[in-house]
mmCIF file of C-alpha atoms in Angstrom:
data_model
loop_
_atom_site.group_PDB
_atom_site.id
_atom_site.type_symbol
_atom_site.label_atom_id
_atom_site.label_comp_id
_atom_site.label_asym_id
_atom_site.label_seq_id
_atom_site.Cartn_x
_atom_site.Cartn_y
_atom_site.Cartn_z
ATOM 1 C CA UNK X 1422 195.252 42.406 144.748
ATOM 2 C CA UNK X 1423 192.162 40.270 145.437
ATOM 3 C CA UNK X 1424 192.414 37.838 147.579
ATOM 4 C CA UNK X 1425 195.762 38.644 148.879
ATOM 5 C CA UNK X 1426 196.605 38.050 152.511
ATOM 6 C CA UNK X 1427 199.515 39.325 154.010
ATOM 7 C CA UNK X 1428 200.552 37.068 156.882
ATOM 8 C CA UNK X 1429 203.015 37.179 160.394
ATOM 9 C CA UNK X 1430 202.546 40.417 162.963
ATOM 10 C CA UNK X 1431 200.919 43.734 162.719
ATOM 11 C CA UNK X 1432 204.400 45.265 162.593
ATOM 12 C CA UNK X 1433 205.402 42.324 159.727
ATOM 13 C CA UNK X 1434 202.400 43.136 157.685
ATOM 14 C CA UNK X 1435 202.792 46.741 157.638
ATOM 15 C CA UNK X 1436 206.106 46.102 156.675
ATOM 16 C CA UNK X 1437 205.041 43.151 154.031
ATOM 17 C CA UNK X 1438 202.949 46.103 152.397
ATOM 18 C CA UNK X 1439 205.296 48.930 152.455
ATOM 19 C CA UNK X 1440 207.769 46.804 150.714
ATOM 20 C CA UNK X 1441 205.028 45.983 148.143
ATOM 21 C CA UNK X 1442 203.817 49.540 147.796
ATOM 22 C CA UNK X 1443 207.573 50.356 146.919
ATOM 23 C CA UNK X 1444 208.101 46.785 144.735
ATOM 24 C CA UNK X 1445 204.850 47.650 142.402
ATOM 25 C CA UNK X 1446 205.135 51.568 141.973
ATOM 26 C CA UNK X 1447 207.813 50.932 138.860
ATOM 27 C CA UNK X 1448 206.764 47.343 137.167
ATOM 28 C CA UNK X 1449 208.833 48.566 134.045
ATOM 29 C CA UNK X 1450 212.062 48.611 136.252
ATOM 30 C CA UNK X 1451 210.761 45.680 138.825
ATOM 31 C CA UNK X 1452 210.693 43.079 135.961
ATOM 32 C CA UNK X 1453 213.746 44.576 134.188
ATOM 33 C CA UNK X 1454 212.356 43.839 131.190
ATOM 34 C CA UNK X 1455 214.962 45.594 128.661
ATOM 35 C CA UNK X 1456 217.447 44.158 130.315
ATOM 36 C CA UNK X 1457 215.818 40.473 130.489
ATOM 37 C CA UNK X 1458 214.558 41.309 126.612
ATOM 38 C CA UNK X 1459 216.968 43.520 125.087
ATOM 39 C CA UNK X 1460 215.631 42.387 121.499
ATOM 40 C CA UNK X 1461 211.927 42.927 121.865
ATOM 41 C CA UNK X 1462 209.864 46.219 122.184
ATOM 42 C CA UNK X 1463 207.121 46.384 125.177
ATOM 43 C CA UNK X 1464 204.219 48.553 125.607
ATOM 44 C CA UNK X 1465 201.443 48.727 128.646
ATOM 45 C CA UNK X 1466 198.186 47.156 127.177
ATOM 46 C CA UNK X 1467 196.052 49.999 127.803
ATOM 47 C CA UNK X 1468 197.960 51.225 124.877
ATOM 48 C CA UNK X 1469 197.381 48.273 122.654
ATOM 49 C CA UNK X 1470 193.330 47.889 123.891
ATOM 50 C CA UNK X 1471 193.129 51.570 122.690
ATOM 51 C CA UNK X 1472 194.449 50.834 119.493
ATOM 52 C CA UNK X 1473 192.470 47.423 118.673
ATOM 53 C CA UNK X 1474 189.543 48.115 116.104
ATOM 54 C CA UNK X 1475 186.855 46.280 113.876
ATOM 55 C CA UNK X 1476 186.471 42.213 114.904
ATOM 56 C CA UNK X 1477 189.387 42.531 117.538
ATOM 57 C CA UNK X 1478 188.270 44.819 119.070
ATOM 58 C CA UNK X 1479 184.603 43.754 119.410
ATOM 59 C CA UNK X 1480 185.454 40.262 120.003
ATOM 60 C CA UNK X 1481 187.671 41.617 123.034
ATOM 61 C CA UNK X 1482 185.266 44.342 124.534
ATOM 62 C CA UNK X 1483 182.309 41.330 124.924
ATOM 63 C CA UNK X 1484 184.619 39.120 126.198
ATOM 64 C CA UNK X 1485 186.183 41.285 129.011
ATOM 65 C CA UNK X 1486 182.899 42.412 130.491
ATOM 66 C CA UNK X 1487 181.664 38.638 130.446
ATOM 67 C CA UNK X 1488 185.362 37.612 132.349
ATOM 68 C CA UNK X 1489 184.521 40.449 134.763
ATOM 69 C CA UNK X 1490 180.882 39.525 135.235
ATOM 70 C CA UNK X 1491 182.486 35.951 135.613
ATOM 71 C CA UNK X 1492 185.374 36.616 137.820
ATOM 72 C CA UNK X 1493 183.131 38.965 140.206
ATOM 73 C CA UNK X 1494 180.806 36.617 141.167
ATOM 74 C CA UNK X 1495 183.574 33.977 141.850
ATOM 75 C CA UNK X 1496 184.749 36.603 144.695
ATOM 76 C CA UNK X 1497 187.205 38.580 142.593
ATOM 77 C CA UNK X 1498 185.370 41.784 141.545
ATOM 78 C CA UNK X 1499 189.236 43.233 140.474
ATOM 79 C CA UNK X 1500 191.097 42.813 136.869
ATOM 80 C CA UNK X 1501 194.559 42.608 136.497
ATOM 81 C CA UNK X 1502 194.883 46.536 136.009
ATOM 82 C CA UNK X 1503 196.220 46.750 132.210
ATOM 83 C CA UNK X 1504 198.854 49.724 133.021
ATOM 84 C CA UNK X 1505 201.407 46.845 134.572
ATOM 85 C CA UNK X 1506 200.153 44.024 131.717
ATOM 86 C CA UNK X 1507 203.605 44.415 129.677
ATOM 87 C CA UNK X 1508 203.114 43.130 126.234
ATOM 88 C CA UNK X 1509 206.038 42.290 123.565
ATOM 89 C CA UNK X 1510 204.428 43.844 120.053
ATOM 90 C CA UNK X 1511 208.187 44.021 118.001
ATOM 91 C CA UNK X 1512 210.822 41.910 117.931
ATOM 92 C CA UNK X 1513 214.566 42.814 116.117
ATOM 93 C CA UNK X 1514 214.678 38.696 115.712
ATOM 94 C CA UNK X 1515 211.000 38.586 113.977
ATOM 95 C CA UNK X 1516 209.101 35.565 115.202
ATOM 96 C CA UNK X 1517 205.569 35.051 115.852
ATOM 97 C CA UNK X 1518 203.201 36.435 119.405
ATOM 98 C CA UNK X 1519 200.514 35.280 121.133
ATOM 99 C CA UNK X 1520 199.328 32.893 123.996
ATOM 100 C CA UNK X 1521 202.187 30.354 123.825
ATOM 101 C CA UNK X 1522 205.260 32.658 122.496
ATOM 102 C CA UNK X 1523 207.960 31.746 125.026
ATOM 103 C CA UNK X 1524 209.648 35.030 124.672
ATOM 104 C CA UNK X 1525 213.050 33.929 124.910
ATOM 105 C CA UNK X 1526 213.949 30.731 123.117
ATOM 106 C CA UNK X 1527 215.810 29.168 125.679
ATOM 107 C CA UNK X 1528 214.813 29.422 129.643
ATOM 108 C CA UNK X 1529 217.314 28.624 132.139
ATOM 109 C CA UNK X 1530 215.468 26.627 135.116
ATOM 110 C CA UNK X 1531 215.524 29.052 137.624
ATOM 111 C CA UNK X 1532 214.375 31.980 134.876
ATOM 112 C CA UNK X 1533 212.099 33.809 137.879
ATOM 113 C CA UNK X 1534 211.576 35.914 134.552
ATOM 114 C CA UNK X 1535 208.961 33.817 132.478
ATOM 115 C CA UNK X 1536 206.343 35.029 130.909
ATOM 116 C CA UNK X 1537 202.458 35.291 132.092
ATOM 117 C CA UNK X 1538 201.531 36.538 135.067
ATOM 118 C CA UNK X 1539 204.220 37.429 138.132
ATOM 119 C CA UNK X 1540 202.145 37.234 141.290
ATOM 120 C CA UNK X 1541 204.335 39.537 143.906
ATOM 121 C CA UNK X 1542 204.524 42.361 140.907
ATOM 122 C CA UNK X 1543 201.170 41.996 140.267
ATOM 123 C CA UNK X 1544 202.008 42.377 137.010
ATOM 124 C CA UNK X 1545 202.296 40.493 133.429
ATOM 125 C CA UNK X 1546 203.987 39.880 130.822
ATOM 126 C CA UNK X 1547 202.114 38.316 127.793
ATOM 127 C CA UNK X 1548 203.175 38.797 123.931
ATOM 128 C CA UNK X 1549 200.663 40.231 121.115
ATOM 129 C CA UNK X 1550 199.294 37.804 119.091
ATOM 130 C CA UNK X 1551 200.553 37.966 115.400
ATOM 131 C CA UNK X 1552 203.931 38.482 113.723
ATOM 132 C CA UNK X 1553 206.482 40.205 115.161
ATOM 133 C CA UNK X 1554 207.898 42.164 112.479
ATOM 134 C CA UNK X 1555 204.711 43.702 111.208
ATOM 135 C CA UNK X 1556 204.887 42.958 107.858
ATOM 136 C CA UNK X 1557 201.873 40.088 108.217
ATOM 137 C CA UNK X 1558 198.373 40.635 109.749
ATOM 138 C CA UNK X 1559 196.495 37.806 111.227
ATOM 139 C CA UNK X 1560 192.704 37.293 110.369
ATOM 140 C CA UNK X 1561 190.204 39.335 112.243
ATOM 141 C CA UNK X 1562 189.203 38.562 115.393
ATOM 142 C CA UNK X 1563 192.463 36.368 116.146
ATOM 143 C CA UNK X 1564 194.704 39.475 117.662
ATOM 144 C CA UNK X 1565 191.564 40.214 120.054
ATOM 145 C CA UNK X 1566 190.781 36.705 120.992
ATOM 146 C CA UNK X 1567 194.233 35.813 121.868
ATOM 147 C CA UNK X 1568 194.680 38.999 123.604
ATOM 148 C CA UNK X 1569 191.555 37.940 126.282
ATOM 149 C CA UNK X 1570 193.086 34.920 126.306
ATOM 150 C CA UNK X 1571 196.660 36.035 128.183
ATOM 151 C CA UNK X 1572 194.817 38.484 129.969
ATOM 152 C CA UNK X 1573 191.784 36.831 131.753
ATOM 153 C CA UNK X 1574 194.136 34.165 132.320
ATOM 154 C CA UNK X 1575 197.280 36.414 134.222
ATOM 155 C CA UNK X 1576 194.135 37.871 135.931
ATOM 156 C CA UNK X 1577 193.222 35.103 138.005
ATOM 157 C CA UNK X 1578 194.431 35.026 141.410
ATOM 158 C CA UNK X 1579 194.645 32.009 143.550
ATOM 159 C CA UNK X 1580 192.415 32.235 146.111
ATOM 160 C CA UNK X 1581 193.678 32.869 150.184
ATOM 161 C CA UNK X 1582 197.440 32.918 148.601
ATOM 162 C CA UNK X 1583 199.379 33.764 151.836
ATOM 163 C CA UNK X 1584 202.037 36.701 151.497
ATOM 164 C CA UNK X 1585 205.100 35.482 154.115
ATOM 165 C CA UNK X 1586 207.727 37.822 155.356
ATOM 166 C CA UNK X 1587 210.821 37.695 153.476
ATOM 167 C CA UNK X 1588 214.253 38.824 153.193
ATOM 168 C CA UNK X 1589 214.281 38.212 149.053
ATOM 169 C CA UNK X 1590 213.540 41.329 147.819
#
């Protein structure tokens, strides 16, 4: 990821890496997401992008290539890649997506699970804008602008964040 520094010794770092290499192959089953979810329906957002059309998808196409343009020449010429951006698009409880949809309605404090972006993963977990249950569709442009919204902001990455050894995973 950009701007990711693994810290300790050679032989640590390697390590550090390998364990990454293994955490990040399988986001799906990393963030246990059925289990953490069990009533809402994910799909990768390369699969949503693909399916956006008319004002959405316009609205999110310019905006993308001006966040790149953006985030490149503030030192991070790498996106978030959209194959581990998980995105809730159906719910069996209904309810409403986008930005601020808390997923669950209740968190427990030490929830490690929350929505938006989960840095070690390298992966996110955002909800589609609109309501859940399909039956609804919001006005043009909304779905698309909302959708930038969750992802240029699980895209940033904190510059010179330190990766330390650890026994956690």
């Amino acid at each position: 990821m950009p701007n990711e520094k693994l810290t300790g010794t050679t032989e640590q770092k390697r390590e550090i890496l390998d364990r990454l290499t293994r955490y990040r192959a399988e986001p799906r089953r990393t963030l246990r997401l059925a289990e953490k979810y069990p009533h809402l329906r994910f799909i990768t957002m390369d699969e949503v992008v693909a399916d956006l059309f008319g004002a959405d998808a316009e609205v999110f196409t310019a905006g993308l290539e001006l966040a790149r343009n953006r985030f490149a020449g503030l030192g991070q010429p790498e996106l978030l890649p959209m194959e581990r951006v998980f995105m809730a698009v159906e719910s069996d409880n209904g309810g409403h997506g986008g930005f601020h949809d808390r997923l669950l309605p209740e968190r427990a404090p030490d929830d490690t699970q929350a929505p938006g972006y989960r840095y070690v993963q390298a992966a996110a977990v955002i909800s589609l804008y609109g309501d859940r249950t399909g039956m609804a569709s919001p006005a043009p442009g909304m779905a698309g602008v909302d959708l930038l919204h969750a992802y240029v902001h699980d895209c940033l990455a904190l510059p010179d964040v330190p990766v330390l050894p650890s026994r956690g995973w």
